[in-house]
Coordinates of C-alpha atoms in Angstrom, one line a residue:
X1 CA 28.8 72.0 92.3
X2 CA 26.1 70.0 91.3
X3 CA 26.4 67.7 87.8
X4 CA 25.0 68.9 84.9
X5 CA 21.5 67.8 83.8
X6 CA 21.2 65.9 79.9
X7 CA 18.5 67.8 77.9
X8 CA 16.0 65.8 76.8
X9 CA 12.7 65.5 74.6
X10 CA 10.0 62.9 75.3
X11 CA 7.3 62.0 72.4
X12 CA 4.2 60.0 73.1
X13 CA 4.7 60.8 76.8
X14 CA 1.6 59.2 78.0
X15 CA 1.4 60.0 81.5
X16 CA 5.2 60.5 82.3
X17 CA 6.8 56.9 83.2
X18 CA 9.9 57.5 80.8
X19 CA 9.9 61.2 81.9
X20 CA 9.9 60.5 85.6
X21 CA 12.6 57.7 85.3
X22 CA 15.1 59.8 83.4
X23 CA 14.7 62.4 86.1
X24 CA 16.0 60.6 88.3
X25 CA 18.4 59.4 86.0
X26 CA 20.0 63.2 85.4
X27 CA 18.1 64.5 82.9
X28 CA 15.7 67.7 82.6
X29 CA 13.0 67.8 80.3
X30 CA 13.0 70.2 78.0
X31 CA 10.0 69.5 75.7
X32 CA 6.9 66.9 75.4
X33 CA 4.4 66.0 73.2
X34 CA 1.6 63.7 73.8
X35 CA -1.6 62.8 72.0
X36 CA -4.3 62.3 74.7
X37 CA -5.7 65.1 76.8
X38 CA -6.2 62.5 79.8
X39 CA -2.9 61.0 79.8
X40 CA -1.4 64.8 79.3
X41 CA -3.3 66.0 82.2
X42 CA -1.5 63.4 84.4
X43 CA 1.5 64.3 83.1
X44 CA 1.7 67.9 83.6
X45 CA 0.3 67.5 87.4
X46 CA 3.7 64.9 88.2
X47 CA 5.8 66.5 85.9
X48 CA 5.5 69.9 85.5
X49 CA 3.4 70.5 89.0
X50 CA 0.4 72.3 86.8
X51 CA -3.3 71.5 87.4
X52 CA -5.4 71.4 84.3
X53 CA -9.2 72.0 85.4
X54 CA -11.7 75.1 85.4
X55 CA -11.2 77.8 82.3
X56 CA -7.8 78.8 83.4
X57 CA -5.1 79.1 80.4
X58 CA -2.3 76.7 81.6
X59 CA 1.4 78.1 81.3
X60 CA 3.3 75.0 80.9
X61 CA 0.9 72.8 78.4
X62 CA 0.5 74.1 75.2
X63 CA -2.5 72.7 72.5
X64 CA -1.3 71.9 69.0
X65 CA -5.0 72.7 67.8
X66 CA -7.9 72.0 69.1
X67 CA -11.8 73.1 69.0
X68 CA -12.0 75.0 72.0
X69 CA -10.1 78.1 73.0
X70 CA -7.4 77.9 75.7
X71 CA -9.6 79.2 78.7
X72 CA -11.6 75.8 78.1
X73 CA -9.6 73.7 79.8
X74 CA -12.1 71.5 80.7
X75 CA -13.5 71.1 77.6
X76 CA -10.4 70.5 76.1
X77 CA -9.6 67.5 78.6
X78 CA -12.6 65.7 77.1
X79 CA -12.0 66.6 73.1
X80 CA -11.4 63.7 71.0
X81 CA -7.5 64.5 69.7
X82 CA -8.3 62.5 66.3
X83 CA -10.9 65.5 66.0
X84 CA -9.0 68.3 67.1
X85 CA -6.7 69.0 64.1
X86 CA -10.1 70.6 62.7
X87 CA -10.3 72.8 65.5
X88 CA -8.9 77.0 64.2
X89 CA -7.6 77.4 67.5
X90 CA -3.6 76.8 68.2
X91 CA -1.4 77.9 71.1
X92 CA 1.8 78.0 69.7
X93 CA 3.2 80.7 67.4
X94 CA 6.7 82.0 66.3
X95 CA 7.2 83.6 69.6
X96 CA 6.0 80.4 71.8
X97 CA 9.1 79.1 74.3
X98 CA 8.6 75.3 74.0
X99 CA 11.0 74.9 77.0
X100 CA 9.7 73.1 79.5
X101 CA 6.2 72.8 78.0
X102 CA 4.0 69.7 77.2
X103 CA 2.2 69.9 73.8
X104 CA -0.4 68.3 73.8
X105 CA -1.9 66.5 70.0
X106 CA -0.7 64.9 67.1
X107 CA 2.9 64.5 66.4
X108 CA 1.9 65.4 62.8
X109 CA 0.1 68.2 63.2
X110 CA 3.2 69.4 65.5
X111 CA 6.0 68.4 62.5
X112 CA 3.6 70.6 60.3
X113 CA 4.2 73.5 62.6
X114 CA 8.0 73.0 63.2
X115 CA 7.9 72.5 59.5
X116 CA 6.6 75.9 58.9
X117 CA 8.1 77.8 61.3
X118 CA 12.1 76.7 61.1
X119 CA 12.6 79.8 63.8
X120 CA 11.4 77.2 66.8
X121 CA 13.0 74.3 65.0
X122 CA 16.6 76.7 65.5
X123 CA 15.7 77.1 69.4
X124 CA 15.5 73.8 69.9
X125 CA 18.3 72.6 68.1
X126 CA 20.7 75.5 69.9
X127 CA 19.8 73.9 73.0
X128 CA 21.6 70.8 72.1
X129 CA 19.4 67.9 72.9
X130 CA 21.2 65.0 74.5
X131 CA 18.2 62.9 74.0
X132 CA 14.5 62.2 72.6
X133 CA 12.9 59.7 73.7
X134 CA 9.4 57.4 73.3
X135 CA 7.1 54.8 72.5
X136 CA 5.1 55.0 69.0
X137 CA 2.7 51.9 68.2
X138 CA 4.8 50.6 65.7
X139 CA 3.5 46.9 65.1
X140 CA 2.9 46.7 61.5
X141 CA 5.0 49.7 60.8
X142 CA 6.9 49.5 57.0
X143 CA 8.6 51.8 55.3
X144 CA 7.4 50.0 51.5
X145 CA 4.2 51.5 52.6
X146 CA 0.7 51.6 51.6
X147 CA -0.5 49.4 54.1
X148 CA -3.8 50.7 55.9
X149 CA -3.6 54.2 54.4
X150 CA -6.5 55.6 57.2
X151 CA -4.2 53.5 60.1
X152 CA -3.1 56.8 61.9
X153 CA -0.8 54.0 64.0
X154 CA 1.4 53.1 60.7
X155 CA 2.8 56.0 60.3
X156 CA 4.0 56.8 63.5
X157 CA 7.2 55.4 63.6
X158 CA 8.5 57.7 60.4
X159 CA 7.0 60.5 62.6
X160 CA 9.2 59.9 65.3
X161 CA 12.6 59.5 63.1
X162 CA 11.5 62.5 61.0
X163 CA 11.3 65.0 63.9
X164 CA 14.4 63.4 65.3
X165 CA 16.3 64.1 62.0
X166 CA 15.1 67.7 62.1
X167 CA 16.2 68.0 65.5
X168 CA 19.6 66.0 65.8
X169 CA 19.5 65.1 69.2
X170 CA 22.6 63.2 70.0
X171 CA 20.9 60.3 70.9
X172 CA 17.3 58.4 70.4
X173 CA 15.5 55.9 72.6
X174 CA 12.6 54.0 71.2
X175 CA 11.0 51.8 74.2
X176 CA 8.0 49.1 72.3
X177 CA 6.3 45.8 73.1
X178 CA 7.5 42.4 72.4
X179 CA 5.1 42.1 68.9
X180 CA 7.3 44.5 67.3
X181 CA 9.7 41.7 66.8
X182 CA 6.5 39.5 65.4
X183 CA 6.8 39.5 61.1
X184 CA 4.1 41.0 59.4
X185 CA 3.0 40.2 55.9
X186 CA 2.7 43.3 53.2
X187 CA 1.9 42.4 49.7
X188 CA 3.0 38.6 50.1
X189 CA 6.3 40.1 51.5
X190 CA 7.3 39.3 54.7
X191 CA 8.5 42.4 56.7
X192 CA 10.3 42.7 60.4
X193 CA 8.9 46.4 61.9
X194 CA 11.4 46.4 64.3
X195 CA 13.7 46.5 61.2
X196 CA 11.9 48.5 59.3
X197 CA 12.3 51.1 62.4
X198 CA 16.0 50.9 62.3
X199 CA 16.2 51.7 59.0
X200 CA 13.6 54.6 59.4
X201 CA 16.2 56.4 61.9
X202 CA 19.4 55.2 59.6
X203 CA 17.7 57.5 57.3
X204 CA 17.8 60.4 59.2
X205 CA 21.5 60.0 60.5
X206 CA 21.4 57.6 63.4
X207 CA 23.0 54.0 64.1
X208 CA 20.8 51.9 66.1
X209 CA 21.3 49.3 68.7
X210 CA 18.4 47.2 69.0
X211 CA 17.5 44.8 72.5
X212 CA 14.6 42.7 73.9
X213 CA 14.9 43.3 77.6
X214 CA 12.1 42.0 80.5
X215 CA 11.2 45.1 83.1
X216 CA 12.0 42.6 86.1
X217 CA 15.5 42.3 85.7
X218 CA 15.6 46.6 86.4
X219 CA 13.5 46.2 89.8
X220 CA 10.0 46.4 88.6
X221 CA 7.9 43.5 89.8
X222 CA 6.6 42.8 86.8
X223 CA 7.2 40.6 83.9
X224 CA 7.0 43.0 81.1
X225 CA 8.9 42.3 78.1
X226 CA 10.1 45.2 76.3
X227 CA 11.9 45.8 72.9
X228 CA 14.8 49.0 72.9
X229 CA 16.5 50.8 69.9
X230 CA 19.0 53.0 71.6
X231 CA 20.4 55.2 68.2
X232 CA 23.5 57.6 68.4
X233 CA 23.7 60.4 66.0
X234 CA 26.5 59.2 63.5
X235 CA 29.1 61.6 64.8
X236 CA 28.5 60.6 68.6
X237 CA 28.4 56.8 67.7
X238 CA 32.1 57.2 65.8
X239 CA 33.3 58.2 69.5
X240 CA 31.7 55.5 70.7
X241 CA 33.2 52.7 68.6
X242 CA 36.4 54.5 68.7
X243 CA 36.3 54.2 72.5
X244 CA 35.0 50.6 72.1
X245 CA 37.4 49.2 69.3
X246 CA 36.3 45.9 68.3
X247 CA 33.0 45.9 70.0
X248 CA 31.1 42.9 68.4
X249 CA 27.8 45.1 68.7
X250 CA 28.9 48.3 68.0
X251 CA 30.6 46.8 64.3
X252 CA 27.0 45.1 63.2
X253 CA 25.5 48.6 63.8
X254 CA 28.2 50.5 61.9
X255 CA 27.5 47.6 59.3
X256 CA 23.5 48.0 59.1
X257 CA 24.0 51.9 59.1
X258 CA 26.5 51.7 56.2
X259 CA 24.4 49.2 54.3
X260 CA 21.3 51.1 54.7
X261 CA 22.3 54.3 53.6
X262 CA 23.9 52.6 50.4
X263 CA 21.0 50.7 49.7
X264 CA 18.3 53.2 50.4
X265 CA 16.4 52.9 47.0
X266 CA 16.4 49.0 47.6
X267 CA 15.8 49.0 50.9
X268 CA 13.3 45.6 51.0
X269 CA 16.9 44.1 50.3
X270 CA 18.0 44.1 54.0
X271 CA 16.7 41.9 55.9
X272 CA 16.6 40.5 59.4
X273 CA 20.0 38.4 58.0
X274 CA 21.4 41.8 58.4
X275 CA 21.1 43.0 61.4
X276 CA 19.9 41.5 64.9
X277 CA 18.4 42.5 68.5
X278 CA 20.2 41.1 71.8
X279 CA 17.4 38.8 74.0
X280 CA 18.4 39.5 77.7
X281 CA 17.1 35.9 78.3
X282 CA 19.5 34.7 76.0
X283 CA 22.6 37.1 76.1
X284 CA 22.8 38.3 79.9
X285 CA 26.3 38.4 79.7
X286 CA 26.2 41.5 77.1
X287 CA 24.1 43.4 79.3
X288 CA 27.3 44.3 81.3
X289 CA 26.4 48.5 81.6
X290 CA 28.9 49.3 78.7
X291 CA 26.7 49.3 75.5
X292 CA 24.1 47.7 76.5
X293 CA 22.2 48.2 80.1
X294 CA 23.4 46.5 83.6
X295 CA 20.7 44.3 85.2
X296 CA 20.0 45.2 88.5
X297 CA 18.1 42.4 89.7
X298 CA 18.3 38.6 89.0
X299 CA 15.7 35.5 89.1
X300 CA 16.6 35.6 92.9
X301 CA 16.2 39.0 93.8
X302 CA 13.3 39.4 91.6
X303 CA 10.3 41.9 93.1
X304 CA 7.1 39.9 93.7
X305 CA 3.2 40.8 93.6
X306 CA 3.5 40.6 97.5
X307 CA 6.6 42.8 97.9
X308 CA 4.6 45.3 95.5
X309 CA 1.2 45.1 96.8
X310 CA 1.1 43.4 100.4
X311 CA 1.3 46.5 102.5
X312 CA -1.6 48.2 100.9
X313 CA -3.5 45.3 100.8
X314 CA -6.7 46.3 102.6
X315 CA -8.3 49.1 100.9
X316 CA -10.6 50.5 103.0
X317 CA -7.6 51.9 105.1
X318 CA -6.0 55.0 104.2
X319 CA -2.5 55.0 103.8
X320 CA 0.4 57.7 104.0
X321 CA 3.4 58.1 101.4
X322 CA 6.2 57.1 103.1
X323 CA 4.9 55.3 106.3
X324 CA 3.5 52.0 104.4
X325 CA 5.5 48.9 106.0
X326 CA 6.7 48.0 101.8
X327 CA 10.6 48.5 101.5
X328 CA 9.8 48.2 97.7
X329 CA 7.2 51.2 98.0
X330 CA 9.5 53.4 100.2
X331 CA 12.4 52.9 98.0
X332 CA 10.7 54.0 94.8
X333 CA 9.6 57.0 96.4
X334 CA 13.4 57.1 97.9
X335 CA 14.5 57.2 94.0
X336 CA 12.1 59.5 92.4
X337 CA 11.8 62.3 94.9
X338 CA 9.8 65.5 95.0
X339 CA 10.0 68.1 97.7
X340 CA 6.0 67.5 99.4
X341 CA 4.1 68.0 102.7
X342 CA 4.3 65.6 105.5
X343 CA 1.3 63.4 105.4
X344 CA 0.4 63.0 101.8
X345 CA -2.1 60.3 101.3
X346 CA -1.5 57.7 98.9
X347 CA -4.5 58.2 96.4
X348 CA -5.7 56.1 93.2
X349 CA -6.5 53.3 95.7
X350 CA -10.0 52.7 95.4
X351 CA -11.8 49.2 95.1
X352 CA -14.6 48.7 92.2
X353 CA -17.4 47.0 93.1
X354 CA -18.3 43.6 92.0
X355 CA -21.0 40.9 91.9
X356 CA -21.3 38.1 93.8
X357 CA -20.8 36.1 90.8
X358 CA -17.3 38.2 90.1
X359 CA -15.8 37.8 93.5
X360 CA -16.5 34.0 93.4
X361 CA -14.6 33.5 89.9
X362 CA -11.9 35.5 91.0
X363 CA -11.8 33.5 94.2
X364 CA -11.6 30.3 92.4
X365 CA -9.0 32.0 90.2
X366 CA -7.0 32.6 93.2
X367 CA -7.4 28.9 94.6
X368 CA -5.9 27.6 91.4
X369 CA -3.3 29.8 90.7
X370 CA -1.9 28.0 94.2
X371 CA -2.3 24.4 92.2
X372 CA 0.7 22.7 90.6
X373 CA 0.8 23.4 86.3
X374 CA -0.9 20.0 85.6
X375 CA -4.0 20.7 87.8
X376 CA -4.1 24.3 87.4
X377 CA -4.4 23.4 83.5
X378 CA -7.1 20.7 84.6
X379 CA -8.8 23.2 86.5
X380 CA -9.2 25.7 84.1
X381 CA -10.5 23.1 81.4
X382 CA -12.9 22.3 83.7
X383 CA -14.2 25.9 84.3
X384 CA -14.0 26.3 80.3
X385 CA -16.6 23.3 79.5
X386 CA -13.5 21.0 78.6
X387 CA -13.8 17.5 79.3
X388 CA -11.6 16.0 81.8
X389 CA -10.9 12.2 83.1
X390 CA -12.3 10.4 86.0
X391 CA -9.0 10.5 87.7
X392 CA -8.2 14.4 86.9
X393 CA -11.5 14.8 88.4
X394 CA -10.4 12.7 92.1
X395 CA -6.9 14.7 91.6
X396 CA -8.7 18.1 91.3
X397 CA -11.2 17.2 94.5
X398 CA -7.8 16.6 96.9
X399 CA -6.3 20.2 96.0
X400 CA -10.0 21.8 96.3
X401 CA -10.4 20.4 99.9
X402 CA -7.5 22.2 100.9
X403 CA -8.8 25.6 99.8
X404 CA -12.0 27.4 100.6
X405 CA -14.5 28.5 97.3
X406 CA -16.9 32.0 97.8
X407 CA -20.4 30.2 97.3
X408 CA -24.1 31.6 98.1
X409 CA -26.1 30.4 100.6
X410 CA -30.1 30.9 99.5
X411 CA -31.4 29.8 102.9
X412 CA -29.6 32.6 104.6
X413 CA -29.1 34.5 101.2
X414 CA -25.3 35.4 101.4
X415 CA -22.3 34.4 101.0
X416 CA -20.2 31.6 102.6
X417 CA -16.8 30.3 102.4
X418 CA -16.8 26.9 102.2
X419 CA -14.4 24.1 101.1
X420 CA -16.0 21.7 98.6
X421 CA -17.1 18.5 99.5
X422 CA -17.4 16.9 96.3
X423 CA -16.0 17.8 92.6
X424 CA -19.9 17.7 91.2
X425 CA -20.2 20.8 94.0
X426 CA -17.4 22.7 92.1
X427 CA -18.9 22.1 88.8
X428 CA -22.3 23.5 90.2
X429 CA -20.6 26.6 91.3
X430 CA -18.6 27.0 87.7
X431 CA -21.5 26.9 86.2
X432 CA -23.0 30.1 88.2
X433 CA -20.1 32.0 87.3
X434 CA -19.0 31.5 83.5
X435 CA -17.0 33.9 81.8
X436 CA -16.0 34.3 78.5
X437 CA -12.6 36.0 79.3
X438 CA -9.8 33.2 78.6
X439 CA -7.0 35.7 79.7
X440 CA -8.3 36.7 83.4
X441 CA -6.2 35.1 86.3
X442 CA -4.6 35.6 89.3
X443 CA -1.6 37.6 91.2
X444 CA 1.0 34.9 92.5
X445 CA 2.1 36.0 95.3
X446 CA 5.7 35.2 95.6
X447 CA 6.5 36.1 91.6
X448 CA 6.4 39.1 89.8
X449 CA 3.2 40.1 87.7
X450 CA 2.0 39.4 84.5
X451 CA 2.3 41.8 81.9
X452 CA -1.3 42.4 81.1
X453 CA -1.7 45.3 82.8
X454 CA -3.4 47.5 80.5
X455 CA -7.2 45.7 80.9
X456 CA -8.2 46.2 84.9
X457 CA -10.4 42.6 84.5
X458 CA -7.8 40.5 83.5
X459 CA -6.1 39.9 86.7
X460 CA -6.8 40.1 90.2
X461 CA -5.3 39.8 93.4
X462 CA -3.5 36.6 94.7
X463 CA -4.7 37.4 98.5
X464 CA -8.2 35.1 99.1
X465 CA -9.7 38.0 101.6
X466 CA -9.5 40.0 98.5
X467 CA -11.3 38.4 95.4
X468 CA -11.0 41.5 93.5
X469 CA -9.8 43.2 90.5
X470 CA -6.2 45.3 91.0
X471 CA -7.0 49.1 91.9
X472 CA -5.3 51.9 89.8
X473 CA -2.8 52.2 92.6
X474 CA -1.3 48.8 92.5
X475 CA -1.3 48.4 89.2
X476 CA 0.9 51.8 89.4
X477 CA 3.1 50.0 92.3
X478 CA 3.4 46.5 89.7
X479 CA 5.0 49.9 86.9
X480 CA 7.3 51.4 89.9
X481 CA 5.8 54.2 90.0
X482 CA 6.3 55.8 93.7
X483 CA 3.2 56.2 95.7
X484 CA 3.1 60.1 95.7
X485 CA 2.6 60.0 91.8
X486 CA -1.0 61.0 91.2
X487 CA -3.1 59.5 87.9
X488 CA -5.7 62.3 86.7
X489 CA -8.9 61.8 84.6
X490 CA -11.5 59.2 84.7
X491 CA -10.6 56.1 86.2
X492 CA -12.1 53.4 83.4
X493 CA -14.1 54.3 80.0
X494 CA -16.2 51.9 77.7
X495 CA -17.8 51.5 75.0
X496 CA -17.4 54.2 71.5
X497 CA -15.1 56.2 74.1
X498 CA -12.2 53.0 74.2
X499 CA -11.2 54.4 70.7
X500 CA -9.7 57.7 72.3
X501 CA -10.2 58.2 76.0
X502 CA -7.0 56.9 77.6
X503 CA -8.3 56.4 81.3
X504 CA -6.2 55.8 84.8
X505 CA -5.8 52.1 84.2
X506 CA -4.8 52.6 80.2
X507 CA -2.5 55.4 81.6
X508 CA -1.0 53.1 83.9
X509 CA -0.7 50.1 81.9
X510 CA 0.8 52.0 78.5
X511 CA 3.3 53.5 81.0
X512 CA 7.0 52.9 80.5
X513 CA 8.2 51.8 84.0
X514 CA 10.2 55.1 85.2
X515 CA 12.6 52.1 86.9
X516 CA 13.1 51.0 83.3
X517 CA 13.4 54.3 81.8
X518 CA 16.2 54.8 84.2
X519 CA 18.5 52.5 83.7
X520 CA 18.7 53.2 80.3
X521 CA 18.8 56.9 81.3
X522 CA 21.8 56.2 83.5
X523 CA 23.3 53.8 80.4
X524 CA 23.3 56.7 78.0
X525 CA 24.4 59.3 80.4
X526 CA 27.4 56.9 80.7
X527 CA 27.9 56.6 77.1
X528 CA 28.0 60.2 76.4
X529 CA 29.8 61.2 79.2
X530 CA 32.4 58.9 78.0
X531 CA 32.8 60.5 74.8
X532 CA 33.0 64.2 76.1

C-alpha cells in the first residue's frame, strides 16, 4: 500500500522549484498561483504535463483575469500581469475545481475572488491542506505601513498570511533571501521584515519558527543563502511542543505567538529582543531533523561547479538525460523522477554569443579566480583603474606567466592565446576590455557557486576553453534541477520589458532549489506525521 501523499498549496510558484522538491518529498499539489505568464508556462509543462501555446483553452491553468479571452493563449503568455486585472475576462467561477490547477495572476486579485465566493474557499478547506508554501518579496515589508503605497512588492507578505488564515492549512513555509534579515528604516523607526512577517502569520493563527540556512549544506552546489519561517497552525504546534517538552525553540515560538496576539494593537513593541532566527553557520548542532532540518552535506562533501557542470561542459554536443558521465546530474534526475521516453535530450543548453572583447574579460576573469586572495584582489584593482605598487605589479607578472590571456592578433586578425610577457602587456589588454560591471567573475571549479544567479553576465565559467557566460541549463544544474526539467518562454529580455517579463534565466535564478524544498518537505512530513 503505498503512503499517503500531504496536500499542498504553492503561492508565487515561479517556475516550480518548491513544487518539484516537495514531490519528491510526498506531497501532491493541490493548487498554485503564480504571477508571471512566463514563469507559469514552465510550470505547468514540468508540473502538470500541459503545453501552453496556439489558441487552445488549457484544462489545468486557469487566468485570474486577464485581456484576452482563454483561446488566446499566446497572447496571454506575453500580457503584462500588472495590466491584466483590467482585463473583463476571468476563468474561474463558483463552479471552477481548483484542484490540481495553476492560476495564473495576482494573489490579490485571487483573495478578492475567494473573498467573494466563500463556496471555493469551503472546497479547499474540506480538503485539508497539510501545507502552503512560497516565496513573496518581502524586503521592506511592515505591518505599521504606509511605506511606498504604489510598491505592489510591500504588500505581499500580508497577502500570503491573509489567504493562509482563510485557508488554515496545518502548516506554512515561507522560503526568502538573506536581505530579509537586513533592518529597514520606516518613519525614523527601525523595523526587522523578517519580524514583521512572523507577526503577519501570528495574526492569522500560526506560531512561526524562523532559520537562515545556505542551499549547499542540502546538496545543491551552490552557495545560496536562504531565510525559512516554517509556521504550524496553533492547534498542530500544541502537539508539537507537547511531543517536544522543553524544546528551547519550540518555548520562544510559543512565547512570540503569545506575546503577539496580546500585544496586537502595540505591535511596534516587539522587537527583534523578542524573538530570533537560527544561523546554520552558527547553530549546526540544532539542525538535527527534529524541529529544524537535517544537513545532508557538509564543507567536505560539498557539490562543486565542476561536479555540477563538468560533464556538459562542451556545448556544441548534444547530450541525453540520463547517459551524461555527472553522478550529481544522474542523481537529481534519480530523485525527481518522471515516467519519459528513452533518449530525451537535455535542452536549455545553448551558448550566447559574445565579442571578442567579452570572451577575453572572461578569460582573464578565469585566470584570476585561480590566483591566491591577495593577488586576485591586486588583479582586480588593476583591471578597475586602481593603483597598485611596483612590487604588486612584479608579484602579479609571476602568476600571469603561468596562465595564458585571449588577446587579438591584427597582423593575422584573430585571436591568440598567449601568456604575457610583461605586466605593461596585461595593462594594454585591460584596457581593450573595460567593463563597468564590478560583480561579474568566475566559476571555481572545485567550490560550489555563487549565489548570483539571477543576472546571466555576472558569472561565467571556471573552464579556460570556455570564456563564456553560464547557459540556462547549468545555471538550472548549479539550482538541482534534474536535466529532464524543461524552462519555457524567452530565454533573456531587456530593456522596459525587465519590469515584468520573467525570462529562462530569471526563472532559474528566482527558483527555490527543489533539493532545498525537499528537505524541508521531508522535515514537515516528519513533524506531522509525528503528531497524528
Amino acid at each position: 500500500m503505498s503512503e499517503k501523499k500531504l496536500k499542498h498549496i504553492e503561492l508565487f510558484a515561479g517556475c516550480g522549484g518548491m513544487s518539484l522538491g516537495l514531490e519528491a518529498a510526498g506531497y501532491k499539489l493541490y493548487l498554485a498561483n503564480e504571477l508571471s505568464p512566463m514563469a507559469g508556462e514552465t510550470f505547468a509543462y514540468n508540473l502538470l504535463n500541459e503545453t501552453l501555446e496556439g489558441n487552445k483553452a488549457p484544462l489545468k491553468t486557469l487566468w485570474i483575469k486577464s485581456q484576452f479571452p482563454k483561446d488566446s493563449i499566446d497572447k496571454r503568455l506575453r500580457e503584462n500581469p500588472f495590466e491584466a486585472p483590467e482585463g473583463n475576462y476571468s476563468d474561474i467561477d463558483d463552479c471552477t475545481i481548483l484542484n490540481d490547477k495553476l492560476l495564473i495572476g495576482d494573489i490579490n486579485e485571487l483573495l478578492k475572488i475567494l473573498e467573494k465566493k466563500p463556496v471555493l474557499v469551503k472546497s479547499i478547506k474540506n480538503s485539508e491542506i497539510d501545507l502552503i508554501s512560497g516565496g513573496p518579496p518581502c524586503q521592506s515589508f511592515s505591518l505599521a505601513g504606509k511605506r511606498e503605497k504604489n510598491n505592489h512588492k510591500n504588500i505581499l507578505p500580508e497577502s500570503f498570511a491573509r489567504l493562509a488564515g482563510m485557508i488554515q492549512p496545518k502548516t506554512v513555509l515561507l522560503e526568502n533571501v538573506k536581505g530579509i534579515t537586513s533592518p529597514f528604516t520606516e518613519n525614523k523607526i527601525k523595523y526587522h521584515a523578517w519580524l514583521e512577517v512572523s507577526k503577519a502569520f501570528v495574526l492569522e493563527g500560526f506560531v512561526p519558527v524562523c532559520m537562515m540556512l545556505n542551499s549547499k549544506y542540502f546538496g545543491v552546489p551552490q552557495n545560496r543563502p536562504r531565510f525559512i519561517l516554517l509556521a504550524y497552525r496553533k492547534d498542530i504546534f500544541k502537539k508539537l511542543l507537547k511531543n517536544n517538552f522543553n524544546n528551547d525553540i519550540l518555548n520562544l515560538s510559543n512565547n512570540f505567538f503569545e506575546k503577539v496576539l496580546k500585544n496586537k494593537n502595540s505591535l511596534e513593541t516587539i522587537t527583534v529582543k523578542d524573538f530570533k532566527y537560527y544561523d546554520i553557520e552558527n547553530n549546526a548542532s540544532l539542525f538535527d531533523g527534529v524541529i529544524l532540518p537535517k544537513l545532508t552535506h557538509t564543507e567536505r562533501t560539498f557539490i562543486s561547479s565542476g561536479e555540477a557542470i563538468g560533464d556538459i561542459r562542451t556545448t556544441r554536443f548534444s547530450y541525453i538525460v540520463n547517459k551524461t558521465k555527472g553522478k550529481y546530474a544522474n542523481s537529481l534526475n534519480d530523485i525527481f523522477k518522471i515516467d519519459f521516453q528513452k533518449g530525451i535530450e537535455v535542452k536549455n543548453h545553448d551558448p550566447r554569443n559574445h565579442s571578442f572583447l567579452i570572451r577575453s574579460r572572461f578569460r582573464f576573469y578565469q585566470v584570476v579566480e585561480q590566483f591566491r586572495n591577495g593577488l586576485k584582489k591586486g588583479a582586480i584593482d588593476m583591471f578597475t583603474g586602481k593603483n597598485i605598487s611596483d612590487d604588486l605589479r612584479v608579484e602579479l607578472l609571476d602568476e600571469f606567466s603561468h596562465h595564458k590571456l585571449l588577446f587579438f592578433d591584427e597582423n593575422t586578425n584573430r585571436e591568440i592565446d598567449i601568456i604575457p610577457q610583461s605586466i605593461k602587456e596585461v595593462e594594454q589588454l585591460l584596457k581593450l576590455i573595460p567593463t563597468k560591471k564590478h560583480s561579474q567573475r568566475a566559476l571555481a571549479e572545485f567550490e560550489p557557486a555563487p549565489s548570483q544567479l539571477t543576472i546571466p553576465d555576472d558569472l561565467c565559467h571556471y573552464h579556460s576553453d570556455h570564456p563564456r557566460t553560464l547557459t540556462v541549463r547549468e545555471m538550472a544544474r548549479f539550482q538541482s534541477f534534474p536535466d529532464w526539467f524543461e524552462f519555457k518562454s524567452k530565454v533573456t529580455t531587456g530593456g522596459q520589458m525587465r519590469k515584468f517579463e520573467v525570462p529562462q534565466y530569471t526563472q532559474v535564478g528566482n527558483a527555490v532549489p527543489p533539493l532545498l524544498a525537499k528537505s524541508l518537505g521531508e522535515l514537515i512530513k516528519t513533524q506531522l506525521n509525528s503528531i497524528n
